[in-house]
XYZ file of N, CA and C in Angstrom:
354
model
N 117.433 -58.569 91.208
C 117.172 -58.306 92.592
C 116.159 -57.175 92.681
N 115.170 -57.370 93.508
C 114.133 -56.352 93.671
C 114.678 -55.142 94.458
N 113.948 -54.070 94.323
C 114.381 -52.822 94.992
C 114.344 -53.002 96.504
N 113.384 -53.734 97.029
C 113.304 -53.956 98.489
C 114.506 -54.737 99.004
N 114.887 -55.792 98.250
C 116.044 -56.573 98.681
C 117.304 -55.758 98.586
N 117.441 -54.971 97.519
C 118.607 -54.142 97.366
C 118.697 -53.124 98.526
N 117.579 -52.558 98.869
C 117.563 -51.605 99.984
C 117.930 -52.263 101.280
N 117.429 -53.469 101.518
C 117.731 -54.169 102.768
C 119.235 -54.532 102.820
N 119.826 -54.930 101.683
C 121.262 -55.236 101.707
C 122.092 -53.987 101.879
N 121.657 -52.879 101.283
C 122.387 -51.611 101.495
C 122.322 -51.190 102.958
N 121.121 -51.280 103.521
C 120.938 -50.938 104.917
C 121.785 -51.838 105.826
N 121.839 -53.130 105.501
C 122.639 -54.071 106.294
C 124.135 -53.727 106.176
N 124.577 -53.441 104.968
C 125.969 -53.067 104.772
C 126.341 -51.779 105.536
N 125.431 -50.838 105.489
C 125.649 -49.580 106.237
C 125.684 -49.832 107.748
N 124.820 -50.701 108.202
C 124.793 -51.038 109.638
C 126.105 -51.668 110.077
N 126.551 -52.644 109.273
C 127.803 -53.345 109.614
C 129.001 -52.354 109.543
N 128.991 -51.492 108.549
C 130.096 -50.519 108.428
C 130.110 -49.531 109.612
N 128.923 -49.056 110.001
C 128.865 -48.122 111.133
C 129.267 -48.796 112.447
N 128.780 -49.999 112.681
C 129.136 -50.674 113.913
C 130.612 -51.017 113.929
N 131.152 -51.437 112.795
C 132.592 -51.735 112.728
C 133.390 -50.461 112.975
N 132.954 -49.363 112.399
C 133.653 -48.079 112.584
C 133.613 -47.644 114.049
N 132.599 -48.017 114.792
C 132.520 -47.692 116.201
C 133.325 -48.682 117.044
N 133.261 -49.962 116.732
C 133.899 -50.965 117.573
C 135.410 -51.054 117.419
N 135.889 -51.094 116.172
C 137.296 -51.412 115.931
C 138.251 -50.382 116.552
N 138.029 -49.081 116.438
C 138.962 -48.146 117.061
C 138.993 -48.215 118.591
N 137.943 -48.783 119.180
C 137.833 -48.835 120.642
C 138.172 -50.206 121.200
N 138.777 -51.063 120.417
C 139.147 -52.404 120.882
C 140.180 -52.297 121.987
N 139.959 -53.060 123.027
C 140.901 -53.078 124.158
C 142.128 -53.884 123.740
N 143.302 -53.336 123.940
C 144.541 -54.014 123.515
C 145.112 -54.937 124.599
N 144.551 -54.890 125.763
C 145.020 -55.768 126.846
C 143.909 -56.684 127.272
N 144.183 -57.479 128.291
C 143.155 -58.444 128.756
C 142.139 -57.722 129.604
N 140.876 -57.737 129.171
C 139.818 -57.123 129.972
C 139.404 -58.037 131.111
N 138.515 -57.539 131.948
C 138.063 -58.340 133.083
C 137.048 -59.428 132.680
N 136.578 -60.127 133.659
C 135.557 -61.183 133.398
C 136.189 -62.426 132.827
N 135.418 -63.087 131.960
C 135.893 -64.340 131.378
C 136.859 -64.144 130.217
N 137.094 -62.946 129.802
C 137.936 -62.697 128.614
C 139.323 -63.255 128.792
N 139.908 -63.071 129.969
C 141.241 -63.601 130.178
C 141.323 -65.102 130.023
N 140.300 -65.779 130.567
C 140.285 -67.243 130.451
C 140.113 -67.668 129.004
N 139.243 -66.957 128.268
C 138.996 -67.326 126.870
C 140.204 -67.002 125.991
N 140.934 -65.951 126.285
C 142.151 -65.646 125.538
C 143.229 -66.704 125.834
N 143.366 -67.076 127.084
C 144.317 -68.109 127.434
C 143.948 -69.455 126.793
N 142.660 -69.759 126.763
C 142.200 -71.008 126.130
C 142.513 -70.995 124.654
N 142.366 -69.834 123.990
C 142.674 -69.759 122.572
C 144.182 -69.901 122.347
N 144.978 -69.352 123.243
C 146.438 -69.469 123.095
C 146.887 -70.919 123.228
N 146.287 -71.636 124.149
C 146.706 -73.028 124.416
C 145.851 -74.039 123.672
N 144.810 -73.583 123.006
C 143.802 -74.486 122.385
C 143.275 -75.483 123.427
N 142.975 -74.951 124.589
C 142.446 -75.769 125.682
C 140.910 -75.692 125.718
N 140.374 -76.034 126.847
C 138.914 -76.024 127.038
C 138.635 -75.055 128.193
N 137.772 -74.081 127.931
C 137.386 -73.137 128.961
C 136.323 -73.775 129.832
N 135.889 -73.053 130.851
C 134.827 -73.559 131.733
C 133.608 -73.835 130.879
N 132.687 -74.694 131.343
C 131.528 -75.019 130.536
C 130.736 -73.771 130.178
N 130.239 -73.623 128.988
C 130.158 -74.598 127.892
C 131.419 -74.696 127.046
N 132.432 -73.935 127.310
C 133.710 -74.103 126.638
C 133.916 -73.256 125.403
N 132.876 -72.855 124.710
C 132.937 -72.006 123.520
C 133.971 -72.497 122.509
N 133.843 -73.695 121.993
C 134.836 -74.257 121.081
C 134.996 -73.463 119.786
N 133.891 -73.009 119.195
C 133.983 -72.261 117.965
C 134.706 -70.938 118.176
N 134.395 -70.240 119.250
C 135.061 -68.997 119.560
C 136.539 -69.244 119.800
N 136.862 -70.338 120.492
C 138.281 -70.661 120.735
C 139.042 -70.864 119.434
N 138.446 -71.592 118.485
C 139.112 -71.824 117.229
C 139.230 -70.546 116.372
N 138.186 -69.761 116.365
C 138.237 -68.489 115.609
C 139.272 -67.544 116.240
N 139.328 -67.520 117.559
C 140.308 -66.668 118.245
C 141.731 -67.138 117.956
N 141.929 -68.441 117.935
C 143.259 -68.979 117.629
C 143.654 -68.651 116.186
N 142.694 -68.736 115.279
C 142.956 -68.391 113.887
C 143.328 -66.898 113.764
N 142.648 -66.043 114.538
C 142.978 -64.610 114.519
C 144.403 -64.390 115.048
N 144.785 -65.133 116.074
C 146.162 -64.989 116.604
C 147.198 -65.412 115.562
N 146.877 -66.463 114.786
C 147.806 -66.912 113.763
C 147.861 -65.930 112.577
N 146.721 -65.331 112.214
C 146.694 -64.432 111.085
C 147.208 -63.022 111.427
N 147.165 -62.669 112.692
C 147.642 -61.352 113.102
C 148.753 -61.472 114.137
N 149.904 -62.013 113.726
C 150.979 -62.272 114.717
C 151.617 -60.988 115.241
N 151.451 -59.868 114.566
C 152.055 -58.613 115.035
C 151.313 -58.019 116.228
N 150.054 -58.438 116.412
C 149.253 -57.958 117.547
C 149.434 -58.889 118.752
N 149.175 -58.361 119.921
C 149.192 -59.229 121.088
C 147.988 -60.186 121.013
N 148.056 -61.325 121.674
C 146.907 -62.248 121.670
C 145.611 -61.602 122.116
N 145.698 -60.789 123.163
C 144.495 -60.121 123.665
C 143.925 -59.179 122.631
N 144.793 -58.416 121.996
C 144.315 -57.457 120.983
C 143.686 -58.164 119.803
N 144.280 -59.225 119.322
C 143.718 -59.940 118.143
C 142.408 -60.599 118.494
N 142.272 -61.178 119.685
C 141.011 -61.809 120.084
C 139.932 -60.766 120.279
N 140.268 -59.663 120.918
C 139.277 -58.590 121.092
C 138.865 -57.977 119.773
N 139.789 -57.888 118.816
C 139.436 -57.381 117.498
C 138.461 -58.327 116.785
N 138.720 -59.623 116.853
C 137.818 -60.587 116.239
C 136.467 -60.559 116.929
N 136.447 -60.416 118.233
C 135.164 -60.320 118.947
C 134.367 -59.108 118.517
N 135.056 -58.006 118.283
C 134.330 -56.806 117.822
C 133.797 -57.001 116.397
N 134.562 -57.655 115.555
C 134.067 -57.917 114.195
C 132.912 -58.899 114.181
N 132.979 -59.891 115.074
C 131.818 -60.805 115.203
C 130.599 -60.066 115.723
N 130.789 -59.129 116.606
C 129.661 -58.307 117.090
C 129.049 -57.495 115.957
N 129.889 -56.936 115.098
C 129.387 -56.166 113.960
C 128.637 -57.090 112.984
N 129.131 -58.298 112.817
C 128.445 -59.263 111.941
C 127.106 -59.672 112.529
N 127.041 -59.766 113.828
C 125.763 -60.099 114.494
C 124.775 -58.956 114.302
N 125.241 -57.713 114.348
C 124.344 -56.580 114.089
C 123.825 -56.625 112.639
N 124.688 -57.041 111.724
C 124.259 -57.216 110.345
C 123.214 -58.282 110.155
N 123.425 -59.429 110.872
C 122.453 -60.494 110.823
C 121.108 -60.070 111.385
N 121.153 -59.313 112.458
C 119.902 -58.794 113.011
C 119.212 -57.836 112.044
N 119.969 -56.972 111.395
C 119.419 -56.015 110.463
C 118.784 -56.719 109.278
N 119.436 -57.717 108.696
C 118.863 -58.417 107.534
C 117.631 -59.217 107.939
N 117.618 -59.728 109.175
C 116.435 -60.432 109.663
C 115.245 -59.488 109.810
N 115.481 -58.343 110.392
C 114.389 -57.376 110.557
C 113.904 -56.894 109.193
N 114.811 -56.650 108.269
C 114.420 -56.207 106.932
C 113.631 -57.266 106.189
N 113.970 -58.528 106.363
C 113.232 -59.605 105.669
C 111.865 -59.822 106.280
N 111.676 -59.440 107.516
C 110.369 -59.615 108.204
C 109.607 -58.300 108.235
N 110.023 -57.322 107.471
C 109.401 -55.988 107.548
C 107.939 -56.034 107.128
N 107.606 -56.814 106.087
C 106.222 -56.890 105.610
C 105.327 -57.476 106.685
N 105.775 -58.550 107.353
C 104.945 -59.133 108.394
C 104.836 -58.200 109.615
N 105.873 -57.412 109.866
C 105.789 -56.449 110.967
C 104.797 -55.325 110.624
N 104.714 -54.945 109.337
C 103.756 -53.921 108.955
C 102.333 -54.435 109.134
N 102.064 -55.685 108.769
C 100.718 -56.214 108.930
C 100.401 -56.382 110.402
N 101.382 -56.749 111.192
C 101.154 -56.875 112.621
C 100.796 -55.511 113.232
N 101.461 -54.466 112.755
C 101.164 -53.116 113.237
C 99.758 -52.706 112.914
N 99.253 -53.144 111.764
C 97.879 -52.789 111.387
C 96.865 -53.516 112.270
N 97.189 -54.751 112.674
C 96.236 -55.545 113.432
C 96.323 -55.285 114.940
N 97.475 -54.920 115.405
C 97.684 -54.739 116.843
C 98.296 -53.378 117.124
N 97.544 -52.298 116.943
C 98.103 -50.964 117.170
C 98.682 -50.732 118.558
N 98.119 -51.265 119.645
C 98.705 -50.985 120.933
C 100.119 -51.600 121.089
N 100.389 -52.664 120.352
C 101.679 -53.337 120.484
C 102.657 -52.894 119.435
N 102.317 -51.951 118.601
C 103.179 -51.588 117.483
C 104.498 -50.996 117.919
N 104.561 -50.363 119.064
C 105.786 -49.748 119.544
C 106.866 -50.835 119.795
N 106.465 -52.049 120.098
C 107.406 -53.127 120.369
C 107.943 -53.720 119.073
N 107.296 -53.490 117.955
C 107.715 -54.088 116.686
C 108.574 -53.170 115.852
N 108.715 -51.927 116.241
C 109.480 -50.985 115.413
C 110.908 -50.900 115.901
């Protein structure tokens, strides 16, 4: 593995760890407002939420409820949602790291737009 790839994976791991450390302690243990109540209920009943229905989220939330029976359904679903958010931050980080070379060349060619690429 090259040094650049190793650095990007380390940076991605650090990003996921930091975001997880921020999100997990602040997970709401009860039903929050908005669509969360409907999605938690849908996961409990394995039903269909309003369109588009979020079937993958429903199945993942149901799996979390089965794997974490000591937590309330709302707490387990909110915990999984926070972990999925941290994973999304990691995916964004690895994408930016993999496109870093093209962003550098773009910065050289378009100096006025470079602030949008960093």
